[in-house]
PDB file of C-alpha atoms in Angstrom:
ATOM      1  CA  UNK A   1     -13.863  -9.526 -13.860  1.00  0.00           C
ATOM      2  CA  UNK A   2     -17.173  -8.430 -11.666  1.00  0.00           C
ATOM      3  CA  UNK A   3     -16.924  -8.704  -8.001  1.00  0.00           C
ATOM      4  CA  UNK A   4     -18.588 -11.995  -7.813  1.00  0.00           C
ATOM      5  CA  UNK A   5     -15.419 -13.646 -10.050  1.00  0.00           C
ATOM      6  CA  UNK A   6     -13.032 -12.603  -7.081  1.00  0.00           C
ATOM      7  CA  UNK A   7     -11.797 -16.249  -5.036  1.00  0.00           C
ATOM      8  CA  UNK A   8      -8.929 -15.101  -3.194  1.00  0.00           C
ATOM      9  CA  UNK A   9      -9.752 -11.724  -2.049  1.00  0.00           C
ATOM     10  CA  UNK A  10     -13.318  -9.678  -1.374  1.00  0.00           C
ATOM     11  CA  UNK A  11     -13.520  -6.660  -2.910  1.00  0.00           C
ATOM     12  CA  UNK A  12     -15.958  -3.602  -2.331  1.00  0.00           C
ATOM     13  CA  UNK A  13     -16.524   0.016  -2.891  1.00  0.00           C
ATOM     14  CA  UNK A  14     -18.559   1.812  -0.914  1.00  0.00           C
ATOM     15  CA  UNK A  15     -18.802   5.893  -0.396  1.00  0.00           C
ATOM     16  CA  UNK A  16     -16.009   6.280  -3.103  1.00  0.00           C
ATOM     17  CA  UNK A  17     -13.855   3.933  -0.917  1.00  0.00           C
ATOM     18  CA  UNK A  18     -12.656   0.929  -1.993  1.00  0.00           C
ATOM     19  CA  UNK A  19     -11.219  -2.306   0.277  1.00  0.00           C
ATOM     20  CA  UNK A  20      -9.527  -5.149  -0.327  1.00  0.00           C
ATOM     21  CA  UNK A  21      -9.006  -7.687   1.850  1.00  0.00           C
ATOM     22  CA  UNK A  22      -6.632 -10.564   0.936  1.00  0.00           C
ATOM     23  CA  UNK A  23      -8.719 -13.638   1.416  1.00  0.00           C
ATOM     24  CA  UNK A  24      -6.744 -17.419   1.882  1.00  0.00           C
ATOM     25  CA  UNK A  25      -6.273 -16.735   5.742  1.00  0.00           C
ATOM     26  CA  UNK A  26      -5.787 -20.832   5.893  1.00  0.00           C
ATOM     27  CA  UNK A  27      -2.443 -19.722   3.865  1.00  0.00           C
ATOM     28  CA  UNK A  28      -1.724 -16.322   5.873  1.00  0.00           C
ATOM     29  CA  UNK A  29      -2.763 -14.921   2.862  1.00  0.00           C
ATOM     30  CA  UNK A  30       0.045 -15.571   1.218  1.00  0.00           C
ATOM     31  CA  UNK A  31       0.323 -14.482  -3.204  1.00  0.00           C
ATOM     32  CA  UNK A  32      -0.054 -16.579  -5.815  1.00  0.00           C
ATOM     33  CA  UNK A  33      -0.611 -15.447  -9.449  1.00  0.00           C
ATOM     34  CA  UNK A  34      -4.493 -15.257  -9.159  1.00  0.00           C
ATOM     35  CA  UNK A  35      -4.127 -13.566  -5.912  1.00  0.00           C
ATOM     36  CA  UNK A  36      -1.781 -10.616  -7.651  1.00  0.00           C
ATOM     37  CA  UNK A  37      -4.270 -10.838 -10.964  1.00  0.00           C
ATOM     38  CA  UNK A  38      -7.240  -9.945  -8.499  1.00  0.00           C
ATOM     39  CA  UNK A  39      -5.726  -6.836  -6.108  1.00  0.00           C
ATOM     40  CA  UNK A  40      -4.276  -5.902 -10.044  1.00  0.00           C
ATOM     41  CA  UNK A  41      -7.491  -5.936 -11.231  1.00  0.00           C
ATOM     42  CA  UNK A  42      -9.259  -4.315  -7.832  1.00  0.00           C
ATOM     43  CA  UNK A  43      -7.299  -1.082  -8.288  1.00  0.00           C
ATOM     44  CA  UNK A  44      -7.933  -1.194 -11.636  1.00  0.00           C
ATOM     45  CA  UNK A  45     -11.849  -1.125 -11.116  1.00  0.00           C
ATOM     46  CA  UNK A  46     -11.662   0.726  -8.454  1.00  0.00           C
ATOM     47  CA  UNK A  47      -9.975   3.411 -10.602  1.00  0.00           C
ATOM     48  CA  UNK A  48     -12.537   2.901 -13.551  1.00  0.00           C
ATOM     49  CA  UNK A  49     -15.254   4.095  -9.989  1.00  0.00           C
ATOM     50  CA  UNK A  50     -16.359   7.459 -10.532  1.00  0.00           C
ATOM     51  CA  UNK A  51     -15.783   9.278  -7.168  1.00  0.00           C
ATOM     52  CA  UNK A  52     -13.316   7.161  -6.176  1.00  0.00           C
ATOM     53  CA  UNK A  53     -11.439   8.697  -3.388  1.00  0.00           C
ATOM     54  CA  UNK A  54      -9.249   5.935  -1.252  1.00  0.00           C
ATOM     55  CA  UNK A  55      -7.986   2.280  -1.233  1.00  0.00           C
ATOM     56  CA  UNK A  56      -7.690   0.143   2.189  1.00  0.00           C
ATOM     57  CA  UNK A  57      -5.759  -2.882   2.273  1.00  0.00           C
ATOM     58  CA  UNK A  58      -6.348  -5.414   4.264  1.00  0.00           C
ATOM     59  CA  UNK A  59      -5.927  -9.269   5.670  1.00  0.00           C
ATOM     60  CA  UNK A  60      -8.485 -11.733   6.524  1.00  0.00           C
ATOM     61  CA  UNK A  61      -8.366 -14.110   9.737  1.00  0.00           C
ATOM     62  CA  UNK A  62      -4.366 -14.209  11.841  1.00  0.00           C
ATOM     63  CA  UNK A  63      -1.842 -13.279   9.104  1.00  0.00           C
ATOM     64  CA  UNK A  64      -1.226  -9.727   6.540  1.00  0.00           C
ATOM     65  CA  UNK A  65       0.190 -11.833   4.324  1.00  0.00           C
ATOM     66  CA  UNK A  66       3.130 -14.538   3.998  1.00  0.00           C
ATOM     67  CA  UNK A  67       4.460 -13.927   1.300  1.00  0.00           C
ATOM     68  CA  UNK A  68       4.450 -15.704  -1.791  1.00  0.00           C
ATOM     69  CA  UNK A  69       2.797 -19.349  -1.808  1.00  0.00           C
ATOM     70  CA  UNK A  70       5.670 -21.585  -2.912  1.00  0.00           C
ATOM     71  CA  UNK A  71       3.331 -24.343  -3.172  1.00  0.00           C
ATOM     72  CA  UNK A  72       1.786 -22.143  -6.166  1.00  0.00           C
ATOM     73  CA  UNK A  73       4.556 -23.361  -8.007  1.00  0.00           C
ATOM     74  CA  UNK A  74       4.622 -26.035 -10.388  1.00  0.00           C
ATOM     75  CA  UNK A  75       7.317 -28.512  -9.244  1.00  0.00           C
ATOM     76  CA  UNK A  76      10.259 -29.023 -11.527  1.00  0.00           C
ATOM     77  CA  UNK A  77      11.804 -31.815 -12.947  1.00  0.00           C
ATOM     78  CA  UNK A  78      15.200 -33.312 -10.939  1.00  0.00           C
ATOM     79  CA  UNK A  79      18.002 -31.413 -11.281  1.00  0.00           C
ATOM     80  CA  UNK A  80      16.140 -27.700 -12.970  1.00  0.00           C
ATOM     81  CA  UNK A  81      15.769 -24.783 -11.514  1.00  0.00           C
ATOM     82  CA  UNK A  82      13.204 -21.751 -11.897  1.00  0.00           C
ATOM     83  CA  UNK A  83      14.111 -17.960 -13.251  1.00  0.00           C
ATOM     84  CA  UNK A  84      12.353 -16.065 -10.330  1.00  0.00           C
ATOM     85  CA  UNK A  85      12.587 -13.096 -11.989  1.00  0.00           C
ATOM     86  CA  UNK A  86      10.234 -13.911 -14.579  1.00  0.00           C
ATOM     87  CA  UNK A  87       6.884 -14.563 -12.064  1.00  0.00           C
ATOM     88  CA  UNK A  88       8.748 -10.626 -10.539  1.00  0.00           C
ATOM     89  CA  UNK A  89       8.474  -9.036 -14.028  1.00  0.00           C
ATOM     90  CA  UNK A  90       5.485  -9.846 -15.119  1.00  0.00           C
ATOM     91  CA  UNK A  91       3.572 -10.327 -12.068  1.00  0.00           C
ATOM     92  CA  UNK A  92       4.725  -8.596  -8.845  1.00  0.00           C
ATOM     93  CA  UNK A  93       6.045  -5.076 -11.077  1.00  0.00           C
ATOM     94  CA  UNK A  94       2.900  -4.658 -12.494  1.00  0.00           C
ATOM     95  CA  UNK A  95       1.013  -4.888  -9.166  1.00  0.00           C
ATOM     96  CA  UNK A  96       3.720  -2.572  -7.355  1.00  0.00           C
ATOM     97  CA  UNK A  97       3.557   0.152 -10.739  1.00  0.00           C
ATOM     98  CA  UNK A  98      -0.064  -0.263 -10.102  1.00  0.00           C
ATOM     99  CA  UNK A  99      -0.217   0.799  -7.032  1.00  0.00           C
ATOM    100  CA  UNK A 100       2.128   3.446  -6.767  1.00  0.00           C
ATOM    101  CA  UNK A 101       0.400   5.079  -9.635  1.00  0.00           C
ATOM    102  CA  UNK A 102      -3.153   4.863  -7.933  1.00  0.00           C
ATOM    103  CA  UNK A 103      -4.615   8.138  -8.165  1.00  0.00           C
ATOM    104  CA  UNK A 104      -5.613   8.345  -4.440  1.00  0.00           C
ATOM    105  CA  UNK A 105      -4.069   7.282  -1.525  1.00  0.00           C
ATOM    106  CA  UNK A 106      -3.755   3.264  -0.524  1.00  0.00           C
ATOM    107  CA  UNK A 107      -3.826   2.898   2.847  1.00  0.00           C
ATOM    108  CA  UNK A 108      -3.090  -0.689   4.148  1.00  0.00           C
ATOM    109  CA  UNK A 109      -3.750  -1.785   7.669  1.00  0.00           C
ATOM    110  CA  UNK A 110      -1.511  -5.147   8.985  1.00  0.00           C
ATOM    111  CA  UNK A 111      -3.964  -7.308  10.639  1.00  0.00           C
ATOM    112  CA  UNK A 112      -1.343 -10.185  11.329  1.00  0.00           C
ATOM    113  CA  UNK A 113       2.038 -11.266  10.418  1.00  0.00           C
ATOM    114  CA  UNK A 114       3.577  -9.650   7.264  1.00  0.00           C
ATOM    115  CA  UNK A 115       6.343 -12.002   5.879  1.00  0.00           C
ATOM    116  CA  UNK A 116       8.716 -11.893   3.047  1.00  0.00           C
ATOM    117  CA  UNK A 117       6.535 -10.287  -0.373  1.00  0.00           C
ATOM    118  CA  UNK A 118       4.086  -9.520   2.373  1.00  0.00           C
ATOM    119  CA  UNK A 119       6.000  -6.975   3.881  1.00  0.00           C
ATOM    120  CA  UNK A 120       7.083  -5.994   0.473  1.00  0.00           C
ATOM    121  CA  UNK A 121       3.719  -5.568  -0.876  1.00  0.00           C
ATOM    122  CA  UNK A 122       2.447  -3.895   2.567  1.00  0.00           C
ATOM    123  CA  UNK A 123       4.937  -1.342   2.278  1.00  0.00           C
ATOM    124  CA  UNK A 124       4.720   0.257  -1.178  1.00  0.00           C
ATOM    125  CA  UNK A 125       1.510   1.404   0.164  1.00  0.00           C
ATOM    126  CA  UNK A 126       1.446   4.792   0.645  1.00  0.00           C
ATOM    127  CA  UNK A 127       0.568   4.900   4.832  1.00  0.00           C
ATOM    128  CA  UNK A 128       0.698   1.411   6.984  1.00  0.00           C
ATOM    129  CA  UNK A 129      -1.155   1.302  10.043  1.00  0.00           C
ATOM    130  CA  UNK A 130      -0.636  -2.299  12.138  1.00  0.00           C
ATOM    131  CA  UNK A 131      -2.204  -3.493  14.963  1.00  0.00           C
ATOM    132  CA  UNK A 132      -0.156  -4.538  17.957  1.00  0.00           C
ATOM    133  CA  UNK A 133       0.178  -8.432  17.708  1.00  0.00           C
ATOM    134  CA  UNK A 134       1.550  -7.744  13.999  1.00  0.00           C
ATOM    135  CA  UNK A 135       5.249  -8.841  13.165  1.00  0.00           C
ATOM    136  CA  UNK A 136       7.268  -7.982  10.134  1.00  0.00           C
ATOM    137  CA  UNK A 137       9.995 -10.659   8.560  1.00  0.00           C
ATOM    138  CA  UNK A 138      12.330 -10.396   5.945  1.00  0.00           C
ATOM    139  CA  UNK A 139      12.066 -14.082   5.724  1.00  0.00           C
ATOM    140  CA  UNK A 140      14.457 -13.918   2.454  1.00  0.00           C
ATOM    141  CA  UNK A 141      17.302 -15.311   3.828  1.00  0.00           C
ATOM    142  CA  UNK A 142      15.911 -18.228   5.171  1.00  0.00           C
ATOM    143  CA  UNK A 143      15.130 -19.995   1.925  1.00  0.00           C
ATOM    144  CA  UNK A 144      18.233 -18.522  -0.007  1.00  0.00           C
ATOM    145  CA  UNK A 145      16.600 -15.022  -1.386  1.00  0.00           C
ATOM    146  CA  UNK A 146      16.805 -11.719  -1.607  1.00  0.00           C
ATOM    147  CA  UNK A 147      13.924  -8.634  -1.078  1.00  0.00           C
ATOM    148  CA  UNK A 148      12.062  -8.174  -4.298  1.00  0.00           C
ATOM    149  CA  UNK A 149       8.656  -6.306  -4.963  1.00  0.00           C
ATOM    150  CA  UNK A 150      10.762  -3.227  -4.656  1.00  0.00           C
ATOM    151  CA  UNK A 151      11.849  -3.931  -1.095  1.00  0.00           C
ATOM    152  CA  UNK A 152      15.132  -3.255  -1.399  1.00  0.00           C
ATOM    153  CA  UNK A 153      14.820  -0.397  -2.556  1.00  0.00           C
ATOM    154  CA  UNK A 154      11.705   1.030  -0.070  1.00  0.00           C
ATOM    155  CA  UNK A 155      13.064  -0.160   2.823  1.00  0.00           C
ATOM    156  CA  UNK A 156      16.496   2.026   3.348  1.00  0.00           C
ATOM    157  CA  UNK A 157      14.699   4.299   2.680  1.00  0.00           C
ATOM    158  CA  UNK A 158      12.230   3.849   5.163  1.00  0.00           C
ATOM    159  CA  UNK A 159      14.406   2.920   8.372  1.00  0.00           C
ATOM    160  CA  UNK A 160      18.353   3.496   6.934  1.00  0.00           C
ATOM    161  CA  UNK A 161      21.197   1.241   5.708  1.00  0.00           C
ATOM    162  CA  UNK A 162      22.685  -0.332   8.691  1.00  0.00           C
ATOM    163  CA  UNK A 163      18.749  -1.201   9.972  1.00  0.00           C
ATOM    164  CA  UNK A 164      17.566  -2.517   6.439  1.00  0.00           C
ATOM    165  CA  UNK A 165      21.072  -4.345   6.027  1.00  0.00           C
ATOM    166  CA  UNK A 166      20.097  -5.727   9.396  1.00  0.00           C
ATOM    167  CA  UNK A 167      17.112  -7.051   9.336  1.00  0.00           C
ATOM    168  CA  UNK A 168      17.637  -8.330   5.592  1.00  0.00           C
ATOM    169  CA  UNK A 169      20.659  -9.989   6.528  1.00  0.00           C
ATOM    170  CA  UNK A 170      19.556 -12.032   9.715  1.00  0.00           C
ATOM    171  CA  UNK A 171      15.859 -12.369   8.994  1.00  0.00           C
ATOM    172  CA  UNK A 172      14.679 -11.181  12.672  1.00  0.00           C
ATOM    173  CA  UNK A 173      11.328 -10.149  13.440  1.00  0.00           C
ATOM    174  CA  UNK A 174       9.847  -7.165  14.066  1.00  0.00           C
ATOM    175  CA  UNK A 175       7.065  -6.289  16.367  1.00  0.00           C
ATOM    176  CA  UNK A 176       4.573  -3.663  15.076  1.00  0.00           C
ATOM    177  CA  UNK A 177       5.683  -1.586  17.908  1.00  0.00           C
ATOM    178  CA  UNK A 178       8.983  -1.728  16.773  1.00  0.00           C
ATOM    179  CA  UNK A 179       8.073  -0.918  12.990  1.00  0.00           C
ATOM    180  CA  UNK A 180       6.568   2.030  14.466  1.00  0.00           C
ATOM    181  CA  UNK A 181       9.153   3.504  16.316  1.00  0.00           C
ATOM    182  CA  UNK A 182      12.167   2.768  13.109  1.00  0.00           C
ATOM    183  CA  UNK A 183       9.788   4.813  11.241  1.00  0.00           C
ATOM    184  CA  UNK A 184       8.827   1.564   9.078  1.00  0.00           C
ATOM    185  CA  UNK A 185       5.050   2.143   9.343  1.00  0.00           C
ATOM    186  CA  UNK A 186       3.470   5.373  10.274  1.00  0.00           C
ATOM    187  CA  UNK A 187       0.864   4.365  12.998  1.00  0.00           C
ATOM    188  CA  UNK A 188       0.874   1.228  15.693  1.00  0.00           C
ATOM    189  CA  UNK A 189      -2.637   0.466  16.974  1.00  0.00           C
ATOM    190  CA  UNK A 190      -4.331  -2.258  19.912  1.00  0.00           C
ATOM    191  CA  UNK A 191      -5.965  -5.181  18.519  1.00  0.00           C
ATOM    192  CA  UNK A 192      -9.006  -4.282  19.393  1.00  0.00           C
ATOM    193  CA  UNK A 193      -9.281  -1.221  17.179  1.00  0.00           C
ATOM    194  CA  UNK A 194      -8.492  -3.278  14.367  1.00  0.00           C
ATOM    195  CA  UNK A 195     -12.106  -2.259  12.495  1.00  0.00           C
ATOM    196  CA  UNK A 196     -12.790   0.590  14.360  1.00  0.00           C
ATOM    197  CA  UNK A 197      -9.084   1.372  12.511  1.00  0.00           C
ATOM    198  CA  UNK A 198     -10.501   0.833   9.159  1.00  0.00           C
ATOM    199  CA  UNK A 199     -13.386   2.296   9.692  1.00  0.00           C
ATOM    200  CA  UNK A 200     -11.659   5.735  11.044  1.00  0.00           C
ATOM    201  CA  UNK A 201      -9.434   5.552   7.650  1.00  0.00           C
ATOM    202  CA  UNK A 202     -12.394   5.369   5.184  1.00  0.00           C
ATOM    203  CA  UNK A 203     -14.248   7.801   7.023  1.00  0.00           C
ATOM    204  CA  UNK A 204     -11.017   9.887   6.625  1.00  0.00           C
ATOM    205  CA  UNK A 205     -10.492   9.460   3.151  1.00  0.00           C
ATOM    206  CA  UNK A 206     -13.695   9.277   2.078  1.00  0.00           C
ATOM    207  CA  UNK A 207     -14.435  12.950   3.543  1.00  0.00           C
ATOM    208  CA  UNK A 208     -10.711  14.532   2.387  1.00  0.00           C
ATOM    209  CA  UNK A 209      -9.423  16.438  -0.370  1.00  0.00           C
ATOM    210  CA  UNK A 210      -8.925  13.960  -2.969  1.00  0.00           C
ATOM    211  CA  UNK A 211      -7.014  16.114  -5.362  1.00  0.00           C
ATOM    212  CA  UNK A 212      -5.336  17.731  -2.729  1.00  0.00           C
ATOM    213  CA  UNK A 213      -3.710  14.242  -1.212  1.00  0.00           C
ATOM    214  CA  UNK A 214      -3.398  12.682  -4.545  1.00  0.00           C
ATOM    215  CA  UNK A 215      -0.668  15.500  -5.707  1.00  0.00           C
ATOM    216  CA  UNK A 216       0.841  15.410  -2.158  1.00  0.00           C
ATOM    217  CA  UNK A 217       1.344  11.522  -2.670  1.00  0.00           C
ATOM    218  CA  UNK A 218       3.077  12.361  -6.402  1.00  0.00           C
ATOM    219  CA  UNK A 219       5.673  14.845  -5.028  1.00  0.00           C
ATOM    220  CA  UNK A 220       6.315  12.783  -2.331  1.00  0.00           C
ATOM    221  CA  UNK A 221       7.482   9.814  -4.689  1.00  0.00           C
ATOM    222  CA  UNK A 222       8.996  11.957  -6.695  1.00  0.00           C
ATOM    223  CA  UNK A 223      11.091  13.522  -4.533  1.00  0.00           C
ATOM    224  CA  UNK A 224      13.350  11.218  -4.723  1.00  0.00           C
ATOM    225  CA  UNK A 225      14.409  11.447  -7.582  1.00  0.00           C
ATOM    226  CA  UNK A 226      14.551  14.995  -7.995  1.00  0.00           C
ATOM    227  CA  UNK A 227      17.029  18.054  -6.784  1.00  0.00           C
ATOM    228  CA  UNK A 228      15.363  20.633  -4.802  1.00  0.00           C
ATOM    229  CA  UNK A 229      14.565  22.747  -7.784  1.00  0.00           C
ATOM    230  CA  UNK A 230      13.674  20.391 -10.029  1.00  0.00           C
ATOM    231  CA  UNK A 231      11.225  19.427  -6.895  1.00  0.00           C
ATOM    232  CA  UNK A 232      10.191  23.210  -6.539  1.00  0.00           C
ATOM    233  CA  UNK A 233       8.482  23.594 -10.024  1.00  0.00           C
ATOM    234  CA  UNK A 234       6.704  20.048  -9.087  1.00  0.00           C
ATOM    235  CA  UNK A 235       4.709  21.809  -6.253  1.00  0.00           C
ATOM    236  CA  UNK A 236       4.411  24.770  -8.640  1.00  0.00           C
ATOM    237  CA  UNK A 237       2.830  22.606 -11.022  1.00  0.00           C
ATOM    238  CA  UNK A 238       1.024  20.826  -8.239  1.00  0.00           C
ATOM    239  CA  UNK A 239      -0.162  24.019  -6.633  1.00  0.00           C
ATOM    240  CA  UNK A 240      -1.311  25.252  -9.669  1.00  0.00           C
ATOM    241  CA  UNK A 241      -3.415  22.243 -10.135  1.00  0.00           C
ATOM    242  CA  UNK A 242      -5.244  21.847  -7.018  1.00  0.00           C
ATOM    243  CA  UNK A 243      -5.483  25.685  -6.844  1.00  0.00           C
ATOM    244  CA  UNK A 244      -8.331  25.238  -9.435  1.00  0.00           C
ATOM    245  CA  UNK A 245     -10.213  22.813  -7.684  1.00  0.00           C
ATOM    246  CA  UNK A 246     -13.546  23.029  -5.580  1.00  0.00           C
ATOM    247  CA  UNK A 247     -12.228  21.621  -2.718  1.00  0.00           C
ATOM    248  CA  UNK A 248      -9.255  24.778  -2.408  1.00  0.00           C
ATOM    249  CA  UNK A 249     -12.323  26.696  -2.778  1.00  0.00           C
ATOM    250  CA  UNK A 250     -14.631  25.141   0.260  1.00  0.00           C
ATOM    251  CA  UNK A 251     -11.467  25.331   2.253  1.00  0.00           C
ATOM    252  CA  UNK A 252     -10.774  28.719   1.689  1.00  0.00           C
ATOM    253  CA  UNK A 253     -14.396  29.474   2.312  1.00  0.00           C
ATOM    254  CA  UNK A 254     -14.591  27.022   5.636  1.00  0.00           C
ATOM    255  CA  UNK A 255     -11.377  28.696   7.120  1.00  0.00           C
ATOM    256  CA  UNK A 256     -12.607  32.404   6.716  1.00  0.00           C
ATOM    257  CA  UNK A 257     -16.117  30.600   8.209  1.00  0.00           C
ATOM    258  CA  UNK A 258     -14.338  29.109  11.217  1.00  0.00           C
ATOM    259  CA  UNK A 259     -15.651  25.896  10.186  1.00  0.00           C
ATOM    260  CA  UNK A 260     -15.036  22.468   9.056  1.00  0.00           C
ATOM    261  CA  UNK A 261     -14.439  22.116   5.434  1.00  0.00           C
ATOM    262  CA  UNK A 262     -16.985  19.937   3.590  1.00  0.00           C
ATOM    263  CA  UNK A 263     -14.868  18.566   0.839  1.00  0.00           C
ATOM    264  CA  UNK A 264     -16.220  16.450  -2.165  1.00  0.00           C
ATOM    265  CA  UNK A 265     -12.894  15.273  -3.553  1.00  0.00           C
ATOM    266  CA  UNK A 266     -13.418  17.622  -7.142  1.00  0.00           C
TER     267      UNK A 266
END
């Protein structure tokens, strides 16, 4: 899919940083089958690009993502029921797997309300920033559903079982400040700093030791299913890998010369 073929996202790749902007502001960037396919394709295009160093995701307009666009589903005849597992397995799961498997950090900057699957989508990223006016709403119970896109797995690991249960069962809204205080997200920033944050995150990733960050991401994501000794062995394997990179040599040289390192991402 060429850049021109994207209709529901905006995709760009500059200085090794892929930017994906959800672009249905009139619908608070609610998810459609096409949007999920375009995000997955953008991640594929980014990964296939030489010199990729990071991915930054945000939304256009006043919302980040209002979850699944219910209007995107074709109406059923009276009395029929829809198998919602099909869309999850065929569309949401491949997107989640691709995000988690990306060999670079995937950073989300939440610019407004995130609701339902929009929360799960944001939390599936490696690091989440949010502007102060942003809100996080586990809205599934409001329409008789359960968290999906991995949300029921991710949420208790971030905020603990008690808080995960409370915000899920009661569907309460969390402010960005609460989300940061609870450890749901990494950082809350002023609304006026939205574009500054996007630029700063992009600049940081474009100057970082890319393989080091990728291996650190791999280790942290694997830790939940590993014993201490299995995790130790994974650390040893990954440390061996990054120890052979040019960036490690540059980091050691810069440390000895008491200057900032100039990482090239290799």
